[in-house]
Short mmCIF file of C-alpha atoms in Angstrom, two decimals:
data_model
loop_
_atom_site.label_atom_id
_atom_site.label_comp_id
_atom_site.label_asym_id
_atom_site.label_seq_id
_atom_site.Cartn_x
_atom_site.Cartn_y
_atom_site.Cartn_z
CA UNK A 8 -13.30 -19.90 -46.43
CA UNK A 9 -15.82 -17.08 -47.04
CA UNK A 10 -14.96 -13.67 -48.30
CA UNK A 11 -15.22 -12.01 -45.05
CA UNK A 12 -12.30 -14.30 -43.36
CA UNK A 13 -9.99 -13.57 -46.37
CA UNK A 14 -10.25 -10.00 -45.45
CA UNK A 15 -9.66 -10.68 -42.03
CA UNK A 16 -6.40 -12.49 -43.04
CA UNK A 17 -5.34 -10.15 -45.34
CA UNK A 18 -5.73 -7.18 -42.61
CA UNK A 19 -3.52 -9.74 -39.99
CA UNK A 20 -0.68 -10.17 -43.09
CA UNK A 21 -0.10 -5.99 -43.01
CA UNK A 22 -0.17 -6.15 -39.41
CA UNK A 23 2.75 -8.49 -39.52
CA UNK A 24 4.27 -6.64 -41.91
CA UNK A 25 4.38 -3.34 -40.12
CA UNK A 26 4.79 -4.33 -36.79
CA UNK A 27 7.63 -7.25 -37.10
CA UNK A 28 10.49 -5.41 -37.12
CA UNK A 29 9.48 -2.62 -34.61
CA UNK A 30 8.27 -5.32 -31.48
CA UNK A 31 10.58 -4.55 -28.78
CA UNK A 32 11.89 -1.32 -29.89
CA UNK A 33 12.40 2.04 -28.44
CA UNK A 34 9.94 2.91 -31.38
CA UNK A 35 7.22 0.79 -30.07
CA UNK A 36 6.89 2.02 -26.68
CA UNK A 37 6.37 5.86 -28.01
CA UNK A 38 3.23 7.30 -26.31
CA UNK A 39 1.13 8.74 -29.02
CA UNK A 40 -1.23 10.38 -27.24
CA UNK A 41 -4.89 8.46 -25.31
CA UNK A 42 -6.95 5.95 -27.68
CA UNK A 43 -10.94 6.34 -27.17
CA UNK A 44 -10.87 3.18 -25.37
CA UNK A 45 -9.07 5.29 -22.58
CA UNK A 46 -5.75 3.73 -22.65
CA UNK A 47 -2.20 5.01 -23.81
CA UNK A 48 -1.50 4.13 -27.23
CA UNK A 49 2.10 3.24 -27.98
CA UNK A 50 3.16 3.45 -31.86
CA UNK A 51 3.02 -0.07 -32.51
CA UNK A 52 -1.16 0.29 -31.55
CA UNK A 53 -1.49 2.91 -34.22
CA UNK A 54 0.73 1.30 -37.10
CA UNK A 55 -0.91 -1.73 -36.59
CA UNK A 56 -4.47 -0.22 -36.30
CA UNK A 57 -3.22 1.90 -40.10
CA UNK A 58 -2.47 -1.21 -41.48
CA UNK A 59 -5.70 -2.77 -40.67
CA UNK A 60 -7.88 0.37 -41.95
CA UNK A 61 -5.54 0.70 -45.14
CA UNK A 62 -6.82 -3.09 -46.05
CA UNK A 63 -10.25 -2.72 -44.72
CA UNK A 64 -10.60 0.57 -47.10
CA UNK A 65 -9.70 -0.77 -49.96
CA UNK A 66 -12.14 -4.11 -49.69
CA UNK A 67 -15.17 -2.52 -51.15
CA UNK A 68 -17.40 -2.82 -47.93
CA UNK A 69 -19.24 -0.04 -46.40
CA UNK A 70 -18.07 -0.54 -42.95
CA UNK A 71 -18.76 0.95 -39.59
CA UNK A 72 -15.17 -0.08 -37.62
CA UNK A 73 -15.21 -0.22 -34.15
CA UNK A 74 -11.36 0.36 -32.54
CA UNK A 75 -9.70 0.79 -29.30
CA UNK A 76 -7.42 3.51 -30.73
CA UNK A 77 -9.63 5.61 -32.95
CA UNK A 78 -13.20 5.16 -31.73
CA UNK A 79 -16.21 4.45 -34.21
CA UNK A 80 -15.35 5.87 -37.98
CA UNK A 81 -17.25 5.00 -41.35
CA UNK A 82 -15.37 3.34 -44.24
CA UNK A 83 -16.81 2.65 -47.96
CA UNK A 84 -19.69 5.06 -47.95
CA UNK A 85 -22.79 4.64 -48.28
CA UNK A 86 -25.07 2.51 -45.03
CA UNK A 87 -22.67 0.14 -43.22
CA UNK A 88 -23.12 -3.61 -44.17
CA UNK A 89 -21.13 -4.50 -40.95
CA UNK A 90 -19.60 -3.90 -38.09
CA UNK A 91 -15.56 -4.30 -38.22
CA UNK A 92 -14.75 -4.98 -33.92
CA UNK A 93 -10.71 -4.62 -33.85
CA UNK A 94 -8.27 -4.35 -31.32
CA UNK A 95 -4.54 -3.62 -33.77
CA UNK A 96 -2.77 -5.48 -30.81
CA UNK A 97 -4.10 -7.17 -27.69
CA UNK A 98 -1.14 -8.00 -25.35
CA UNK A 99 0.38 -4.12 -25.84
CA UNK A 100 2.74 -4.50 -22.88
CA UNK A 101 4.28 -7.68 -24.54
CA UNK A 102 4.74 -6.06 -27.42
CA UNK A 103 6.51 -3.17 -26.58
CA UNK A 104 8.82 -5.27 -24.37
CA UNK A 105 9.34 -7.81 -26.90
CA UNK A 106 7.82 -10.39 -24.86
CA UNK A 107 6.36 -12.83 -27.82
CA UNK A 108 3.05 -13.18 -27.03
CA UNK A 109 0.80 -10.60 -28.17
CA UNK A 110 -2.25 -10.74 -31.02
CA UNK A 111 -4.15 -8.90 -33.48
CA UNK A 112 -8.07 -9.51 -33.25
CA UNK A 113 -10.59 -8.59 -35.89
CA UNK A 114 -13.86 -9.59 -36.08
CA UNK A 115 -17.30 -8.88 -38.42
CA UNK A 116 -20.65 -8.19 -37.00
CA UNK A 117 -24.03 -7.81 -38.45
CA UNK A 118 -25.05 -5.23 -35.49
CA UNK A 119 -23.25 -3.36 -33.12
CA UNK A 120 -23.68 -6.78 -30.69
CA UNK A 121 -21.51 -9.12 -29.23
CA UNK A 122 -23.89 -11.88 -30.46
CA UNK A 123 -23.92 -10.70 -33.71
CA UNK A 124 -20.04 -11.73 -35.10
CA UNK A 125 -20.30 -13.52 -38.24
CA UNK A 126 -16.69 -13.56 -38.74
CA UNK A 127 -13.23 -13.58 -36.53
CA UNK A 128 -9.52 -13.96 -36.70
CA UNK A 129 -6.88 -13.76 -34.24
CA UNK A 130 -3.31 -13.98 -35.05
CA UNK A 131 -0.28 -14.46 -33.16
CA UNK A 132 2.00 -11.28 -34.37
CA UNK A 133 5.49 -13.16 -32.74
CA UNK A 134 4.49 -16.91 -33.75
CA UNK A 135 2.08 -16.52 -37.03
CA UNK A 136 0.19 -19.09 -35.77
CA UNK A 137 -3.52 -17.41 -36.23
CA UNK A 138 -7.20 -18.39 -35.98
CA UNK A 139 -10.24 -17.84 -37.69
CA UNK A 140 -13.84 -18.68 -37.55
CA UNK A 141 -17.00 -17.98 -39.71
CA UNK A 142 -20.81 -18.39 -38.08
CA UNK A 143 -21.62 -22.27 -38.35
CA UNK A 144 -18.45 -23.07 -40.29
CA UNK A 145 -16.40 -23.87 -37.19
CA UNK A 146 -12.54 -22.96 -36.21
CA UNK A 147 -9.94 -23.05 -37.32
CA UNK A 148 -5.71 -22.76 -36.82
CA UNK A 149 -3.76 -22.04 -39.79
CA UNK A 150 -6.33 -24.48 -42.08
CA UNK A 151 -6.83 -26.68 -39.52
CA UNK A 152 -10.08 -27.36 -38.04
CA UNK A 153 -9.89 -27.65 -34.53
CA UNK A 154 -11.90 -28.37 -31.35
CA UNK A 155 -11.61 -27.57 -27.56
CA UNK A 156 -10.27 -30.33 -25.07
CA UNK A 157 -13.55 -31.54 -23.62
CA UNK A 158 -12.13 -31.02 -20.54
CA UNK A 159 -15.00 -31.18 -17.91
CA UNK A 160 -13.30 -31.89 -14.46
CA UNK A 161 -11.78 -28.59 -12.78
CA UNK A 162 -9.46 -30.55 -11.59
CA UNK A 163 -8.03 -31.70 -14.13
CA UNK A 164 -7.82 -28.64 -16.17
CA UNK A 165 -5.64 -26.32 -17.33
CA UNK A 166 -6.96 -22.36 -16.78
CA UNK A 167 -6.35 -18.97 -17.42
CA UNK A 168 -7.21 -15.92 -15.02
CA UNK A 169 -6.61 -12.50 -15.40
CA UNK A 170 -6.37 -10.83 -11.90
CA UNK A 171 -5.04 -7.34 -13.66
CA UNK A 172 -7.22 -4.50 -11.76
CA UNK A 173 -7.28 -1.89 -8.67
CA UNK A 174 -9.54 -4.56 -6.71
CA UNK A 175 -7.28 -7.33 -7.15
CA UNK A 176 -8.33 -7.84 -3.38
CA UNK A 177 -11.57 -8.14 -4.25
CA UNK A 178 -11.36 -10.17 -7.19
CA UNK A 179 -8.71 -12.62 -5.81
CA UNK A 180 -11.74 -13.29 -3.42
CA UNK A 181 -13.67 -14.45 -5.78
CA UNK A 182 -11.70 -16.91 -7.19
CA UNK A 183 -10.39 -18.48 -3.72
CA UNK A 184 -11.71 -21.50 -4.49
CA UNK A 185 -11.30 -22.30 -8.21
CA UNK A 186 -7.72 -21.67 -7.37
CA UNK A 187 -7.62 -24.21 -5.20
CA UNK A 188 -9.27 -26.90 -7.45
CA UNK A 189 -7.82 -25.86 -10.35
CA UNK A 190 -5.12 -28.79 -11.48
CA UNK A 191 -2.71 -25.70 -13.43
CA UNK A 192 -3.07 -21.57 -13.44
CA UNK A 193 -1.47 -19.80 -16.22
CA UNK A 194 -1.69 -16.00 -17.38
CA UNK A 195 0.32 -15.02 -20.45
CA UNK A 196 -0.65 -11.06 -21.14
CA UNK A 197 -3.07 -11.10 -24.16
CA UNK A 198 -6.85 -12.32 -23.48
CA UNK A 199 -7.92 -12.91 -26.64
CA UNK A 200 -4.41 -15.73 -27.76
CA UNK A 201 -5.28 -17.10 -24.30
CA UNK A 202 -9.46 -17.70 -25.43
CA UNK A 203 -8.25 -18.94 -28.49
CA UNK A 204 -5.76 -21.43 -26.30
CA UNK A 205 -9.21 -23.27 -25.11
CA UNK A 206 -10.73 -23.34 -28.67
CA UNK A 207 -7.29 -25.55 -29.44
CA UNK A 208 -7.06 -27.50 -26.29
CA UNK A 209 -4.11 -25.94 -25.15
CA UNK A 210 -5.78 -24.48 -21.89
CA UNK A 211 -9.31 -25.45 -21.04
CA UNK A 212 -10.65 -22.17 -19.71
CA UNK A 213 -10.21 -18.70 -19.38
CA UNK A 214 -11.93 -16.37 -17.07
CA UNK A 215 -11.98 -12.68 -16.45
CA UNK A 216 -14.44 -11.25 -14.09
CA UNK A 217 -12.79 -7.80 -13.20
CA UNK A 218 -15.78 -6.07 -15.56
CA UNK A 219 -12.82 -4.53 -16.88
CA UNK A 220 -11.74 -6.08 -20.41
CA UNK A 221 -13.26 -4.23 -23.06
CA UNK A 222 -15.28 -5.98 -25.65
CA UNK A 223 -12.33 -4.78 -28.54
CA UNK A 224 -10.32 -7.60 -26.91
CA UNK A 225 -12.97 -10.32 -27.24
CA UNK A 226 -15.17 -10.07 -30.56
CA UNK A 227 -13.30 -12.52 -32.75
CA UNK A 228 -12.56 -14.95 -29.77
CA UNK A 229 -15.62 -15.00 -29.01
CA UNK A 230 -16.87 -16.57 -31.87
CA UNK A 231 -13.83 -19.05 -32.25
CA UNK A 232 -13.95 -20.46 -28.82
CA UNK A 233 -17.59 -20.95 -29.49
CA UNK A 234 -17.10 -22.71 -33.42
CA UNK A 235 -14.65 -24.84 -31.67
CA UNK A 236 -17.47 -26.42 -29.46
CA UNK A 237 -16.40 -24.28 -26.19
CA UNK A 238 -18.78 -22.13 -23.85
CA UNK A 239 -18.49 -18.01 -23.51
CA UNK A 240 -20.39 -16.92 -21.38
CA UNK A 241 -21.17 -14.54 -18.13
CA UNK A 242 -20.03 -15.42 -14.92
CA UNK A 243 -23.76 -15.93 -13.88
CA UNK A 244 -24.36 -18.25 -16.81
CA UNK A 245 -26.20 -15.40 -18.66
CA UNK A 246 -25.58 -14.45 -22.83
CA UNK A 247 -22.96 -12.05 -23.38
CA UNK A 248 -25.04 -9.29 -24.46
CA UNK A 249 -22.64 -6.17 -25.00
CA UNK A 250 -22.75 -3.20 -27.01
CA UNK A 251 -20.33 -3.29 -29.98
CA UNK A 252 -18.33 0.03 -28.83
CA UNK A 253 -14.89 1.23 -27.58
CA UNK A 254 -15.77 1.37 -23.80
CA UNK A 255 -17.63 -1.40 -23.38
CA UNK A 256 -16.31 -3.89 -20.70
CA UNK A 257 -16.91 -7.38 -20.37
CA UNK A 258 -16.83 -10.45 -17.96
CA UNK A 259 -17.17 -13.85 -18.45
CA UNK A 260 -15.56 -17.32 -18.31
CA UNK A 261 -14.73 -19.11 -21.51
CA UNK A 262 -14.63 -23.15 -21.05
CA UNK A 263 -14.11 -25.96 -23.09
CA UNK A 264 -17.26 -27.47 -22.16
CA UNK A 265 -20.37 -26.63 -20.25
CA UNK A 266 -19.89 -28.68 -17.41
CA UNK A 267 -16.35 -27.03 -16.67
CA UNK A 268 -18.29 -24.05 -17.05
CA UNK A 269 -20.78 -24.83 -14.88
CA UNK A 270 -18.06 -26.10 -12.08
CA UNK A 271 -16.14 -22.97 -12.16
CA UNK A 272 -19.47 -20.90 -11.71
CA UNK A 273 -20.12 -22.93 -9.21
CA UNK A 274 -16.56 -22.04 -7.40
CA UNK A 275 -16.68 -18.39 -8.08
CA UNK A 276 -17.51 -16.48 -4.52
CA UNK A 277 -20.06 -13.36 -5.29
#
């Protein structure tokens, strides 16, 4: 485990810390104001987002940190030696109605790109159970190593789907048919547990194509669905090549394997 990951787990511990005893409470659900990703931050965003920059200042990295709630700010001084991607806690609406399934996701980038994440956790705030990965070191679950299903048959498989948006229409459309042939549909509130579900084998993909999610969610699931062996990509099969910032929005399907990706491609209507 590399220097960067022990950060990252350090920065999940005083999220945990913080934010236990307040999930579920009238105290979590305070509006504090509009976070530059655009959304309505409830208290237990910023005191989990505080926890993570109290850590992150006091590791001795020059860091350019990338958040959902505060925007782009510089830590350390001096010329950023990465990029620190966070979102304090993905699955908000679980967490202010104490509905256990919500996450903290961190990640380290070279660049402000996607493709660029050297290093990723994500950790279950309810459960502990978290994940981590490090560029060509693969994933892992609490110091396991672990490895996506190899599930290659749609229907056979177990996927996720977020249809969250104002063109639900439209997007339920699109995803007529992989409904159909899909052998189980699940949804549990918090993108980036529910990637992180196919680097394990508990699902076998997950796909959002709303063009909605913003890239906050995503940056350390990215990289551990991929160390685990799994596919992330596009819904046209393309790289995911998207800007390291607060507003940027992604699609894509996340599969255990290439030829579940390819199926569910495939299936998707335009």
């Amino acid at each position: 485990m590399g220097d960067l990951v022990k950060i990252l787990l350090e920065c999940v511990k005083a999220v945990r810390d913080e934010v236990l005893s307040i999930l579920g409470s009238a105290e979590a659900v305070e509006e504090l104001g509009v976070g530059a990703g655009g959304d309505r931050m409830a208290r237990v965003d910023v005191v989990a987002e505080e926890a993570i920059l109290e850590v992150l200042s006091n590791s001795g990295i020059p860091l350019r940190v990338v958040s959902e709630e505060k925007g782009v700010l510089d830590l350390g001084g001096g010329e950023p030696m990465y990029y620190a991607v966070l979102d304090p806690v993905d699955g908000s609406t679980n967490a202010v109605r104490g509905i256990p399934f919500s996450a903290t996701s961190i990640a380290f980038s070279r660049s402000p790109s996607l493709s660029e994440v050297v290093a990723g956790v994500v950790a279950d705030i309810g459960r502990g159970e978290t994940y981590w990965a490090e560029v060509g070191e693969g994933a892992w679950k609490d110091g396991s190593r672990i490895t996506t299903s190899r599930r290659a048959v749609l229907e056979d498989a177990t996927i996720g789907l977020d249809f969250k948006s104002l063109g639900f229409r439209r997007i339920l459309e699109s995803l007529t048919d992989v409904l159909k042939r899909a052998g189980h549909v699940r949804h549990f509130g918090a993108n980036a547990l529910e990637i992180c579900y196919v680097a394990d084998g508990r699902m076998d993909a997950f796909i959002d194509v709303r063009g909605k999610l913003r890239v906050t969610d995503v940056a350390a699931a990215y990289l551990i669905v991929r160390e685990a062996g799994g596919v992330m990509l596009a819904p046209d099969g393309s790289e995911l090549k998207v800007e390291l910032s607060p507003t940027s929005r992604v699609s894509f399907i996340a599969a255990s394997t290439m030829e579940l990706f390819e199926e569910i491609k495939s299936s998707l209507k335009a």
